[in-house]
Every structure is written in structure tokens, then in C-alpha cells.
GROMACS .gro file of C-alpha atoms in nm:
model
  365
    1MET     CA    1  13.803   2.941   6.929
    2THR     CA    2  13.869   2.779   7.266
    3VAL     CA    3  13.613   2.757   7.547
    4THR     CA    4  13.805   3.024   7.745
    5GLU     CA    5  13.813   3.260   7.447
    6ASP     CA    6  13.439   3.209   7.396
    7MET     CA    7  13.363   3.290   7.765
    8ASN     CA    8  13.580   3.602   7.752
    9SER     CA    9  13.404   3.711   7.435
   10GLN     CA   10  13.060   3.671   7.597
   11ALA     CA   11  13.170   3.857   7.912
   12GLY     CA   12  13.305   4.140   7.700
   13ALA     CA   13  12.979   4.159   7.511
   14GLU     CA   14  12.785   4.172   7.840
   15ARG     CA   15  13.010   4.451   7.974
   16GLN     CA   16  12.962   4.642   7.650
   17ASP     CA   17  12.584   4.606   7.683
   18THR     CA   18  12.588   4.745   8.035
   19GLN     CA   19  12.798   5.044   7.926
   20VAL     CA   20  12.555   5.158   7.655
   21PRO     CA   21  12.332   5.435   7.795
   22ARG     CA   22  11.961   5.393   7.765
   23GLN     CA   23  11.812   5.608   7.493
   24PRO     CA   24  11.530   5.844   7.598
   25ALA     CA   25  11.199   5.821   7.422
   26PRO     CA   26  11.223   6.070   7.130
   27ALA     CA   27  10.848   6.120   7.076
   28ASP     CA   28  10.789   6.344   7.377
   29PRO     CA   29  10.890   6.705   7.290
   30SER     CA   30  10.925   6.790   7.658
   31ARG     CA   31  11.200   6.530   7.688
   32VAL     CA   32  11.373   6.672   7.383
   33ALA     CA   33  11.376   7.010   7.555
   34LEU     CA   34  11.520   6.842   7.863
   35LYS     CA   35  11.804   6.690   7.668
   36THR     CA   36  11.912   7.021   7.522
   37SER     CA   37  11.894   7.234   7.836
   38ARG     CA   38  12.001   7.002   8.116
   39ARG     CA   39  12.355   7.139   8.132
   40ASP     CA   40  12.236   7.495   8.179
   41PHE     CA   41  11.993   7.385   8.445
   42LEU     CA   42  12.250   7.193   8.645
   43LYS     CA   43  12.482   7.493   8.631
   44SER     CA   44  12.216   7.707   8.792
   45GLY     CA   45  12.175   7.443   9.068
   46GLY     CA   46  12.014   7.468   9.404
   47MET     CA   47  11.657   7.535   9.295
   48LEU     CA   48  11.516   7.184   9.281
   49SER     CA   49  11.208   7.123   9.488
   50LEU     CA   50  11.096   6.787   9.614
   51SER     CA   51  10.840   6.758   9.335
   52SER     CA   52  11.104   6.828   9.072
   53LEU     CA   53  11.331   6.564   9.218
   54MET     CA   54  11.046   6.318   9.202
   55GLY     CA   55  10.989   6.420   8.842
   56THR     CA   56  11.359   6.373   8.773
   57ALA     CA   57  11.352   6.025   8.919
   58ALA     CA   58  11.048   5.936   8.715
   59LEU     CA   59  11.209   6.060   8.396
   60MET     CA   60  11.544   5.892   8.450
   61THR     CA   61  11.361   5.563   8.483
   62GLU     CA   62  11.166   5.646   8.168
   63SER     CA   63  10.838   5.659   8.354
   64ASP     CA   64  10.518   5.691   8.157
   65ASP     CA   65  10.387   5.938   8.416
   66ALA     CA   66  10.284   6.236   8.201
   67GLN     CA   67  10.258   6.462   8.504
   68ALA     CA   68  10.620   6.395   8.601
   69ALA     CA   69  10.742   6.461   8.249
   70ILE     CA   70  10.553   6.789   8.229
   71GLU     CA   71  10.681   6.912   8.562
   72TRP     CA   72  11.032   6.819   8.460
   73ALA     CA   73  10.999   7.009   8.133
   74GLU     CA   74  10.873   7.317   8.317
   75HIS     CA   75  11.187   7.323   8.531
   76PHE     CA   76  11.400   7.344   8.222
   77GLN     CA   77  11.215   7.618   8.043
   78LYS     CA   78  11.369   7.963   8.019
   79ASN     CA   79  11.250   8.274   8.190
   80TYR     CA   80  10.935   8.370   8.002
   81ARG     CA   81  11.071   8.698   7.870
   82LEU     CA   82  11.371   8.516   7.719
   83MET     CA   83  11.168   8.249   7.542
   84THR     CA   84  11.136   8.237   7.165
   85PRO     CA   85  10.783   8.231   7.019
   86GLU     CA   86  10.823   7.858   6.962
   87GLU     CA   87  10.926   7.797   7.322
   88LYS     CA   88  10.632   8.002   7.446
   89ALA     CA   89  10.398   7.795   7.235
   90GLU     CA   90  10.542   7.473   7.379
   91ALA     CA   91  10.513   7.603   7.736
   92ARG     CA   92  10.157   7.713   7.672
   93ALA     CA   93  10.061   7.373   7.531
   94ARG     CA   94  10.217   7.193   7.829
   95LEU     CA   95  10.033   7.407   8.080
   96GLU     CA   96   9.698   7.383   7.904
   97ARG     CA   97   9.731   7.007   7.897
   98ARG     CA   98   9.825   6.982   8.262
   99TYR     CA   99   9.566   7.228   8.391
  100SER     CA  100   9.288   7.072   8.184
  101GLU     CA  101   9.372   6.732   8.322
  102GLU     CA  102   9.407   6.858   8.679
  103TYR     CA  103   9.085   7.062   8.693
  104GLY     CA  104   8.869   6.849   8.465
  105LYS     CA  105   8.777   7.131   8.227
  106LYS     CA  106   8.916   7.297   7.916
  107VAL     CA  107   9.173   7.548   8.040
  108THR     CA  108   9.332   7.808   7.812
  109VAL     CA  109   9.660   7.988   7.880
  110ASP     CA  110   9.677   8.317   7.693
  111THR     CA  111  10.015   8.458   7.592
  112THR     CA  112   9.898   8.786   7.438
  113GLU     CA  113  10.179   9.039   7.450
  114ALA     CA  114  10.157   9.403   7.557
  115GLN     CA  115  10.006   9.625   7.291
  116PRO     CA  116  10.218   9.913   7.152
  117GLY     CA  117  10.112  10.261   7.257
  118VAL     CA  118   9.949  10.140   7.578
  119LEU     CA  119  10.047  10.231   7.934
  120MET     CA  120   9.789  10.100   8.175
  121GLY     CA  121   9.668  10.320   8.459
  122TYR     CA  122   9.416  10.294   8.741
  123ALA     CA  123   9.222  10.554   8.938
  124LEU     CA  124   9.001  10.514   9.244
  125ASN     CA  125   8.757  10.766   9.387
  126ILE     CA  126   8.834  10.746   9.756
  127ARG     CA  127   8.512  10.924   9.848
  128LYS     CA  128   8.288  10.680   9.665
  129CYS     CA  129   8.423  10.356   9.811
  130ILE     CA  130   8.168  10.209  10.053
  131GLY     CA  131   8.383   9.926  10.186
  132CYS     CA  132   8.164   9.645  10.050
  133ARG     CA  133   8.472   9.445   9.944
  134ARG     CA  134   8.304   9.313   9.630
  135CYS     CA  135   8.624   9.404   9.448
  136VAL     CA  136   8.812   9.164   9.676
  137HIS     CA  137   8.574   8.876   9.610
  138ALA     CA  138   8.568   8.940   9.235
  139CYS     CA  139   8.948   8.946   9.228
  140VAL     CA  140   8.973   8.615   9.412
  141ALA     CA  141   8.727   8.444   9.178
  142GLU     CA  142   8.877   8.587   8.859
  143ASN     CA  143   9.241   8.529   8.943
  144ASN     CA  144   9.229   8.180   9.096
  145GLN     CA  145   9.361   8.284   9.435
  146SER     CA  146   9.388   8.029   9.715
  147ARG     CA  147   9.074   8.026   9.928
  148GLY     CA  148   9.150   7.777  10.203
  149ARG     CA  149   9.071   7.852  10.564
  150ASN     CA  150   9.205   7.558  10.762
  151ARG     CA  151   9.571   7.656  10.784
  152PRO     CA  152   9.746   7.993  10.809
  153GLY     CA  153   9.847   8.124  10.469
  154GLU     CA  154   9.596   7.924  10.270
  155LYS     CA  155   9.370   8.223  10.209
  156ILE     CA  156   9.515   8.481   9.971
  157GLU     CA  157   9.361   8.814   9.871
  158TRP     CA  158   9.546   9.062   9.653
  159ILE     CA  159   9.324   9.358   9.743
  160GLN     CA  160   9.311   9.488  10.097
  161VAL     CA  161   9.036   9.734  10.194
  162LEU     CA  162   9.137   9.937  10.496
  163ARG     CA  163   8.869  10.067  10.726
  164MET     CA  164   8.955  10.403  10.880
  165GLU     CA  165   8.758  10.581  11.146
  166ARG     CA  166   8.658  10.936  11.087
  167GLY     CA  167   8.748  11.199  11.344
  168LYS     CA  168   8.867  11.552  11.400
  169PHE     CA  169   9.070  11.759  11.639
  170GLU     CA  170   8.843  11.928  11.889
  171ALA     CA  171   8.929  12.228  12.105
  172GLU     CA  172   8.730  12.101  12.403
  173LYS     CA  173   8.957  11.796  12.432
  174MET     CA  174   9.277  11.993  12.466
  175ASN     CA  175   9.293  11.931  12.842
  176HIS     CA  176   9.196  11.563  12.828
  177GLY     CA  177   9.550  11.426  12.806
  178TYR     CA  178   9.715  11.176  13.038
  179PRO     CA  179   9.699  11.207  13.328
  180GLU     CA  180   9.350  11.344  13.310
  181GLY     CA  181   9.330  11.717  13.353
  182LEU     CA  182   9.687  11.811  13.274
  183GLY     CA  183   9.680  11.756  12.901
  184ILE     CA  184  10.047  11.821  12.844
  185GLN     CA  185  10.207  11.477  12.802
  186VAL     CA  186  10.033  11.332  12.499
  187GLY     CA  187   9.768  11.577  12.392
  188GLY     CA  188   9.396  11.563  12.456
  189ASN     CA  189   9.304  11.445  12.105
  190ALA     CA  190   9.534  11.142  12.118
  191TYR     CA  191   9.252  10.910  12.232
  192THR     CA  192   9.001  10.969  11.955
  193PRO     CA  193   9.022  10.852  11.594
  194VAL     CA  194   9.129  11.103  11.336
  195GLY     CA  195   9.165  10.881  11.032
  196GLN     CA  196   9.437  10.646  11.146
  197VAL     CA  197   9.426  10.275  11.072
  198LEU     CA  198   9.368  10.064  11.380
  199GLU     CA  199   9.457   9.699  11.431
  200GLY     CA  200   9.204   9.447  11.307
  201GLN     CA  201   9.042   9.675  11.053
  202TYR     CA  202   9.178   9.491  10.753
  203HIS     CA  203   8.919   9.219  10.818
  204TYR     CA  204   8.620   9.414  10.938
  205THR     CA  205   8.282   9.239  10.920
  206PRO     CA  206   8.003   9.494  10.964
  207ASP     CA  207   7.637   9.410  10.922
  208LEU     CA  208   7.590   9.702  10.687
  209VAL     CA  209   7.818   9.922  10.478
  210PRO     CA  210   7.905  10.201  10.455
  211GLU     CA  211   7.940  10.236  10.831
  212LYS     CA  212   7.878  10.559  11.011
  213ASP     CA  213   8.198  10.747  11.091
  214ALA     CA  214   8.412  10.520  10.871
  215THR     CA  215   8.595  10.562  10.543
  216TYR     CA  216   8.759  10.297  10.330
  217MET     CA  217   9.080  10.277  10.134
  218PRO     CA  218   9.144   9.982   9.898
  219ILE     CA  219   9.508   9.893   9.836
  220ALA     CA  220   9.666   9.651   9.589
  221CYS     CA  221   9.973   9.647   9.366
  222MET     CA  222  10.047  10.003   9.256
  223GLN     CA  223  10.225   9.892   8.934
  224CYS     CA  224  10.511  10.132   9.006
  225GLU     CA  225  10.709  10.288   8.725
  226LYS     CA  226  11.017  10.238   8.945
  227PRO     CA  227  10.919   9.915   9.122
  228PRO     CA  228  11.143   9.828   9.418
  229CYS     CA  229  11.039   9.464   9.385
  230VAL     CA  230  11.203   9.443   9.042
  231LYS     CA  231  11.529   9.586   9.170
  232VAL     CA  232  11.571   9.332   9.449
  233CYS     CA  233  11.462   9.012   9.271
  234PRO     CA  234  11.777   8.794   9.255
  235VAL     CA  235  11.651   8.575   8.969
  236ARG     CA  236  11.475   8.844   8.766
  237THR     CA  237  11.148   8.659   8.788
  238THR     CA  238  10.955   8.983   8.837
  239TYR     CA  239  10.980   9.258   8.582
  240ARG     CA  240  10.790   9.541   8.420
  241GLU     CA  241  10.608   9.472   8.096
  242PRO     CA  242  10.604   9.733   7.814
  243ASP     CA  243  10.244   9.830   7.899
  244GLY     CA  244  10.356   9.917   8.252
  245VAL     CA  245  10.231   9.612   8.441
  246VAL     CA  246  10.476   9.446   8.680
  247VAL     CA  247  10.447   9.070   8.637
  248ILE     CA  248  10.590   8.751   8.788
  249ASP     CA  249  10.712   8.443   8.602
  250TYR     CA  250  10.593   8.189   8.856
  251ASN     CA  251  10.816   7.913   8.721
  252TRP     CA  252  11.126   8.115   8.804
  253CYS     CA  253  11.022   8.245   9.144
  254ILE     CA  254  11.235   8.092   9.422
  255GLY     CA  255  11.019   8.224   9.706
  256CYS     CA  256  11.296   8.426   9.870
  257ARG     CA  257  11.040   8.700   9.956
  258MET     CA  258  11.285   8.983   9.894
  259CYS     CA  259  11.020   9.145   9.675
  260MET     CA  260  10.774   9.130   9.963
  261GLY     CA  261  11.018   9.310  10.189
  262ALA     CA  262  11.091   9.573   9.926
  263CYS     CA  263  10.727   9.650   9.840
  264PRO     CA  264  10.609   9.951  10.044
  265TYR     CA  265  10.242   9.877   9.966
  266TRP     CA  266  10.205   9.528  10.115
  267ALA     CA  267  10.089   9.406   9.776
  268ARG     CA  268  10.260   9.068   9.741
  269ARG     CA  269  10.154   8.732   9.880
  270LEU     CA  270  10.353   8.410   9.926
  271ASN     CA  271  10.195   8.070   9.879
  272VAL     CA  272  10.324   7.912  10.199
  273THR     CA  273  10.104   7.608  10.137
  274ASN     CA  274   9.970   7.434   9.831
  275PRO     CA  275   9.702   7.673   9.698
  276VAL     CA  276   9.346   7.564   9.771
  277LEU     CA  277   9.156   7.605   9.444
  278PRO     CA  278   8.844   7.389   9.407
  279LYS     CA  279   8.800   7.246   9.059
  280GLU     CA  280   8.448   7.383   9.021
  281GLU     CA  281   8.561   7.734   9.115
  282MET     CA  282   8.870   7.747   8.894
  283ASN     CA  283   8.855   8.016   8.622
  284PRO     CA  284   8.971   7.835   8.306
  285VAL     CA  285   9.047   8.154   8.111
  286THR     CA  286   9.403   8.233   8.217
  287HIS     CA  287   9.714   8.422   8.110
  288TYR     CA  288  10.068   8.290   8.150
  289LEU     CA  289  10.179   8.602   8.341
  290GLY     CA  290   9.843   8.646   8.507
  291ASN     CA  291   9.590   8.421   8.675
  292ARG     CA  292   9.710   8.074   8.585
  293PRO     CA  293   9.726   7.845   8.889
  294ARG     CA  294  10.027   7.903   9.109
  295MET     CA  295  10.233   7.653   9.302
  296ARG     CA  296  10.353   7.635   9.661
  297GLY     CA  297  10.649   7.857   9.745
  298VAL     CA  298  10.596   8.131   9.485
  299VAL     CA  299  10.495   8.493   9.526
  300GLU     CA  300  10.193   8.641   9.351
  301LYS     CA  301  10.016   8.975   9.326
  302CYS     CA  302   9.769   9.185   9.126
  303HIS     CA  303   9.847   9.220   8.755
  304TRP     CA  304   9.538   9.418   8.653
  305CYS     CA  305   9.376   9.107   8.508
  306LEU     CA  306   9.603   9.065   8.205
  307GLN     CA  307   9.375   8.792   8.075
  308ARG     CA  308   9.109   9.062   8.043
  309THR     CA  309   9.278   9.397   7.992
  310ARG     CA  310   9.498   9.286   7.704
  311HIS     CA  311   9.176   9.211   7.519
  312GLY     CA  312   9.011   9.546   7.586
  313ARG     CA  313   8.814   9.448   7.897
  314TYR     CA  314   8.812   9.604   8.242
  315PRO     CA  315   8.973   9.431   8.542
  316ALA     CA  316   8.726   9.224   8.742
  317CYS     CA  317   8.735   9.467   9.036
  318VAL     CA  318   8.632   9.756   8.812
  319GLU     CA  319   8.333   9.564   8.681
  320ALA     CA  320   8.231   9.450   9.030
  321CYS     CA  321   8.238   9.791   9.200
  322PRO     CA  322   7.871   9.885   9.261
  323VAL     CA  323   7.937  10.259   9.295
  324GLY     CA  324   8.173  10.312   9.002
  325ALA     CA  325   8.461  10.417   9.223
  326ARG     CA  326   8.719  10.237   9.011
  327LYS     CA  327   8.841  10.356   8.670
  328PHE     CA  328   9.087  10.198   8.432
  329GLY     CA  329   9.242  10.301   8.103
  330ASN     CA  330   9.537  10.392   7.885
  331LEU     CA  331   9.750  10.672   8.029
  332LEU     CA  332   9.886  10.750   7.683
  333ASP     CA  333   9.535  10.816   7.550
  334PRO     CA  334   9.432  11.170   7.652
  335ASN     CA  335   9.066  11.079   7.614
  336SER     CA  336   9.068  10.768   7.832
  337GLU     CA  337   8.879  10.774   8.161
  338VAL     CA  338   9.188  10.762   8.373
  339SER     CA  339   9.363  11.037   8.172
  340LEU     CA  340   9.063  11.268   8.207
  341ILE     CA  341   9.058  11.206   8.582
  342LEU     CA  342   9.425  11.294   8.613
  343ALA     CA  343   9.361  11.615   8.420
  344ARG     CA  344   9.050  11.729   8.606
  345LYS     CA  345   9.035  11.581   8.957
  346ASN     CA  346   9.225  11.614   9.281
  347VAL     CA  347   9.467  11.326   9.256
  348PHE     CA  348   9.728  11.181   9.489
  349ARG     CA  349   9.957  10.882   9.498
  350LEU     CA  350  10.012  10.663   9.801
  351LYS     CA  351  10.356  10.710   9.961
  352ALA     CA  352  10.463  10.947   9.685
  353GLU     CA  353  10.766  11.044   9.888
  354LEU     CA  354  10.925  10.707   9.808
  355ASN     CA  355  10.957  10.799   9.439
  356THR     CA  356  10.821  10.468   9.317
  357PHE     CA  357  10.580  10.655   9.085
  358PRO     CA  358  10.273  10.430   9.112
  359LYS     CA  359  10.030  10.414   8.822
  360PHE     CA  360   9.748  10.364   9.072
  361PHE     CA  361   9.597  10.702   9.154
  362TYR     CA  362   9.350  10.802   9.426
  363PHE     CA  363   9.121  11.094   9.360
  364TYR     CA  364   8.824  11.274   9.508
  365ASP     CA  365   8.560  11.507   9.369
   0.00000   0.00000   0.00000
């Protein structure tokens, strides 16, 4: 072999070396999942966030950053309702590992499915509610909602308690319209409260409740049988479970807020910032479709505490109510609390004319 032939042989060997792709580390199951689903992900396109791109960069350079690998694997997982049992187990293990590391405590992610023969329902005695808002605080603590106060959007509450002033139409005010004395333009009773919601009463702060001449009306997700939010979701990230609860797969939410616009009950909240959830206040008992920590840019809402109710417990708001105004049970069980209320009490649904058929019922004795 001549010197020239030897040099050409070495150069060819070097070119061959540079053309061999680097092999990914096979031990990490999350990277195996990445390898098999990358094509499908790239086809979907257009949903990468900055954090995912950073995770991608870390992975392509074979970084040892476990956080980056986990985030990358989460981007490639299927919609939860399309996962196999094995894929759900892998997703659960990934999340438990990440949450436990992030919050410094043992975090569990439940994946209990809906039980057959169960259709969850809720009833609230509108006359008993005293407006104490303990249900709101219990919901925030149980469901790991963002509780920041420094920037707009950092504080999230799924339950809103509306304060409404009591009033009545009075004959002696018939001539008190505008201008005074004529009483024909707007009506004399237009200037006194008769049960309407006024601005600022979503965040009332009285010294003592219940207040004189005030009534209260809590509102949260109505878990509609015909949920408008499900119809408009372009990525099918929100859907109705077999037990009637409308849930959100946070990993698939793209934050388009179409569900928020479609919901007639103002029940959905968008994480416009990174959620503020102090480690010491984080509830480590979570459900994948329920109260597990959310990320920036996703929508969330009440899910009737799936981490509790699928194990036979009441939602946190029911347990916290000091006057027993809230009831919860199986609508398919004729002897459940909520079924007995529907059979015996005066019951109404909010905005029934919209034909969304809520499974949240108001009643009064």
C-alpha cells in the first residue's frame, strides 16, 4: 500500500466514523418511548413549549439531566384515555418520581378508573349556605391550586361564592324613578337590590357571616351531561368520564381557552403563570386526572376530587361545609343522599335553558 492509499484509507475511515449516528442510552425507558413515538409527535407539530425544546436539546446531547428526560417523555405520551395500562403505569411512575423530587416528599399519582354503575351527582341547599367560603379554601388546599398573590392570574380558585343582596319590589317606590317623581322611565324599584349580583361581590370580605340582607350562591363546574367545553376542545384534552365527571388531560391541553369561552358557568381557570404551590402546602395524594400539579399554560377546573371520590370519600368542599349544605352521591343509587334530594326537594339547575344538563343541583327546603 502506498502512502497516498494509506492516507485515503484513513480519511475514509474518519468520514465513516462521523456518519455513524450516536446511539441513545438504552437503559432509560423514557428514551425508549421517545424513540418509538417521535415520528407521530413531529407530525402533530406546533405544540412545543420552550421547556420542551430545552428538554429536546438536553436529550439530543445525551444529557444526564433526569428532569429534561422526564419532561421530554411526557411530551411524547399519548392522550391519557388512549393509553394502554402499561403506558399509564409508565406515566404514573414518571410523574411520581418528578413530583417527589420537586416537592421533597413522597407523592402518589392515583390512576383509579371510574367504577361501573356510578354516575356522580352533587346537590347544594341554597338556603343553608352562609357564605363562609370554607369550601373554597378546602378546595384550594386539597387540589393544589395556585395561591400566589404578586401577579395577576397567580391565584386560582375553582369555587366562586356569589354574594347577592336581598330585596323586594315595593309599592311605595313605584313613583321613585328617574327623574325623581315621574317614575315612568326606569321604574321606581330599579335602584334597590332584588337579588341581582353586583360588581365586586365575588370577593366580599365581611367581618361576620352570614350578613344581614344577603344570600350566597356557590358556583363551580357543573359536570354537564352535554358539556359545551368537550365539544369545542380542538385536541380532545377534555372529555367526560364514564362516571359523569368531565376531566382534563393536562399534558394535552394547548391553552387555547376555547373551553373557557364555551363554559356558561365560568368554571374553568387558565394558568397564565407558573403555578405558585409551596412545597410544604402541596397535597401529595393526587390523581392523574385530578389534583396533580399543573403547568403554565393549561386550563384546570373542579373534578369533584377524583382522588377522594373514586375511593368512596366525599369531596373536600362537602367535608368542610359547616352547615351541611353540600351533598354528594351516586345518581344511579336511589338511596343515595343526592338521589333522595332530587326525589323529595325543590330542585333547580343553573341556566337550565341551555340544555347542558348539569349534574350539580341546587335545592331548598
